[in-house]
Amino acid sequence: MKFSEAWLREWVNPAIDTNTLSEQLSMAGLEVDGIETVAGEFSGVVVGEVVECGPHPDADKLQVTKVSIGESELLDIVCGAKNCRQGLKVAVATVGAVLPGDFVIKKAKLRGQPSHGMLCSLSELGMADDSDGILELPQDAPVGQNIRDYLKLDDRIIEVDLTPNRADCLGIKGLAREVGVLNKLSVSQPLITPVAASIADKKTITLSSPQACPRYLGRVVRNVNVKATSPLWLTEKLRRCGVRSIDAVVDITNFVLLELGHPMHAFDLAKIDGDINVRMAEEGEKLVLLDESEVVLKANTLLIADNNKALAMAGIFGGLHSGVTTETKDVFLESAFFAPLAIAGKARQYGLHTDASHRYERGVDPQLQLMAMERATELLLQICGGEAGPVVEAVSEADLPKAATISLSQEKLARILGISIDKAEVSAIFNRLGLEVSDTTDGWQVTVPGYRFDISIAEDLIEEVARVYGYNSIPNLAPKASLKMRTFREAELNVQRLRTVLVDRGYQEAITYSFVDPKVQQVLMPQQQALLLPNPISADMSAMRLNLWPGLLQTVLYNQNRQQSRIRLFEYGLKFIPDAAAEGGVRQVPVIGGVIVGSMHNEHWNMENRNADFYDIKGDVEALLAQTSATEQFRFVTAEHSALHPGQTAAVYRADQHVGYVGALHPEAERKLGIKGKAYLFELDVAALGLREIVQAHELSKYPANRRDLAIVVKSEVRFADIAATIKKVGGNQLVDLKLFDVYTGTGVAEGFKSLAIAVTLQDIARTLEDKDIQQLVNQVVSALGDEFNATLRD
């Protein structure tokens, strides 16, 4: 088995180098056959971003690019890879870099164009024998960072030749357990969170051969995007373990196989007729395997079948017709325990050998199935999306392996080993191995866990004590605390990101007190009851704030009194709402708010000198909402607020959930507070923004797009957002872009009406749209707008 040393050290990280680790494993019975690097020897390669990319003027197969590596000047680089494009994060070999094979990168001219570097592929970095195009890095890759550091290429691939009795080490989980035992370290397993069922779909499971399969778990996952791209961290871990990336679903099951040592399989749910039956094959029954070979089954072969046909050879090979394809929408995940004797020799009987059969015929942990299922489901939803049903388990407890209980005496241990080992130390070794041990008058009574099929007699326990204690008197290694990786959901909207957006738009962050002047708060929110402090610091800090605006407006006034006319401030913090149902009688709500006063830009000869208005701050709010990647879910609705100007106030909603307010400060509040100039405010409930949507890759259409411009006349009060929603509904998947490029009132348009010029871009993923198709869709749009808004085409 090949494994990545860096992956192993994520679980347990002893303070020893690679060579010492390999020697330690060999002396413990896990013989190391070889060690190799995960990439070739190279230097001077950094993360870059393709800023510009265009065709070479004198070569059809070359492209001329400008690449940023985080320095003041962009690099001109000529590239011949087809997948090179603008915005791509790439591996850039700079001038002076040395690639595998002592290939030195120099300044050059290719067909007359300067090239000051090279965009590298996996093969050029010694990470693969061949590759199709340059290496594509994730969009969050930091420009300028050394690629060896970013991809953690100072890693080693270790190959161990395991004996048939150590199937528990055919996964990172088992190897980490061994290394932890040998170094007296605890193992940090990844946090595997059970996935709650969001749909009720499930399959009934029947165990017709419980002796061969005493436990079988299945789970339905619907709406899976099987075309999703496996993330780089996943494909890299597979590559370093000698497994080729195929597609996201297969990669996930292979990842679980390598991580936990437990095989899994995914079926195309649509190809399953009825429910699942784990049964023995009928003599002469046929099955086409995933490699498209057809086998004639023997009666001693265990099958996974549905109501009508065989789906897979249990624990050996999946069937072609039930396998996941690019057309698959729903999958059925399988996680099972097959008895070793039921699988042993069956793969060789058909001339096969698979990673699954290699493990099952040696024995997997009979208690690991649920963990493997939850791990695979979690990764599947994270990478491919979907909705998971409940885990259905069929189990025959009577046929599951029984834990062996073995007695061992101190006298026998000392006699066979030839040395006397302290009883407490032997007990500690058993405990670290995961064995349940209790002391007896003359030794120990040990209960063996399910994953150690190789321990059945007292001599097996003595062997374990000997190899862990150290055949060559391995020196003691002090226990070392292992870092636990903090879990992070990509979908979580980080508040720091919201802060960064506002800073980028010219705001400065303010931090004000949660205690405010009740008189100022009364001016802004006279109808709301505030929480007054029984023992305030001072009279002007005696109320808990109901929103962020009192503190922000007093900060504006403070700055205006010091000759600051252009002010843009924001704050993130809590507001405190009296609520009898909440703990302590007060509800604390995290919000982000802002205020702008004065000119839109600093004075500049090339910019229009104008004061900020409602649409400027609305644009800032829209920039915050855009961080959720779900801007179409938000809408601005005319509203009223005691602190805001009537007619210049909008409430923000996400679907039907109220998110916040944006608008101009009420003139009466401006006068009472002494604010100079027009002030505009916003406040958003951060929790209500919810999780952001993860960007999903979709296939780009290779067929031409068609633009059609519409000029419609509607009443002045009709909102373009409502018109756009109707057009999107009618246009469906063929509508790829929608723009409002002109609004006109005046001559030719009746009073109380306005003319909107709208550009719609149409494109189909599967064919070229003909004029009649386009016209038909345009007519449908015009008809829908007429029905919904009484809109007419402008003459």
PDB file of N, CA and C in Angstrom, residues 210-211 214 337 396-402:
ATOM      1  N   PRO A 210     -27.082 -13.885   5.346  1.00  0.00           N
ATOM      2  CA  PRO A 210     -26.532 -13.128   6.482  1.00  0.00           C
ATOM      3  C   PRO A 210     -25.178 -13.642   6.950  1.00  0.00           C
ATOM      4  N   GLN A 211     -24.878 -14.936   6.718  1.00  0.00           N
ATOM      5  CA  GLN A 211     -23.556 -15.426   7.128  1.00  0.00           C
ATOM      6  C   GLN A 211     -22.457 -14.761   6.313  1.00  0.00           C
ATOM      7  N   PRO A 214     -23.354 -10.001   7.131  1.00  0.00           N
ATOM      8  CA  PRO A 214     -24.182  -9.762   8.319  1.00  0.00           C
ATOM      9  C   PRO A 214     -24.572  -8.302   8.535  1.00  0.00           C
ATOM     10  N   PHE A 337     -20.340  -4.854   5.628  1.00  0.00           N
ATOM     11  CA  PHE A 337     -19.340  -5.789   6.141  1.00  0.00           C
ATOM     12  C   PHE A 337     -19.604  -7.143   5.516  1.00  0.00           C
ATOM     13  N   SER A 396     -27.504  -8.675  10.934  1.00  0.00           N
ATOM     14  CA  SER A 396     -27.727  -9.940  11.616  1.00  0.00           C
ATOM     15  C   SER A 396     -26.681 -10.052  12.712  1.00  0.00           C
ATOM     16  N   GLU A 397     -27.045  -9.633  13.919  1.00  0.00           N
ATOM     17  CA  GLU A 397     -26.083  -9.582  15.025  1.00  0.00           C
ATOM     18  C   GLU A 397     -25.471 -10.950  15.303  1.00  0.00           C
ATOM     19  N   ALA A 398     -26.262 -12.002  15.113  1.00  0.00           N
ATOM     20  CA  ALA A 398     -25.773 -13.348  15.414  1.00  0.00           C
ATOM     21  C   ALA A 398     -24.632 -13.764  14.499  1.00  0.00           C
ATOM     22  N   ASP A 399     -24.569 -13.166  13.293  1.00  0.00           N
ATOM     23  CA  ASP A 399     -23.544 -13.549  12.318  1.00  0.00           C
ATOM     24  C   ASP A 399     -22.353 -12.615  12.285  1.00  0.00           C
ATOM     25  N   LEU A 400     -22.386 -11.543  13.068  1.00  0.00           N
ATOM     26  CA  LEU A 400     -21.232 -10.644  13.138  1.00  0.00           C
ATOM     27  C   LEU A 400     -20.123 -11.299  13.943  1.00  0.00           C
ATOM     28  N   PRO A 401     -18.846 -10.988  13.639  1.00  0.00           N
ATOM     29  CA  PRO A 401     -17.737 -11.577  14.408  1.00  0.00           C
ATOM     30  C   PRO A 401     -17.851 -11.216  15.891  1.00  0.00           C
ATOM     31  N   LYS A 402     -17.573 -12.200  16.745  1.00  0.00           N
ATOM     32  CA  LYS A 402     -17.620 -11.984  18.194  1.00  0.00           C
ATOM     33  C   LYS A 402     -16.228 -11.593  18.691  1.00  0.00           C
TER      34      LYS A 402
END
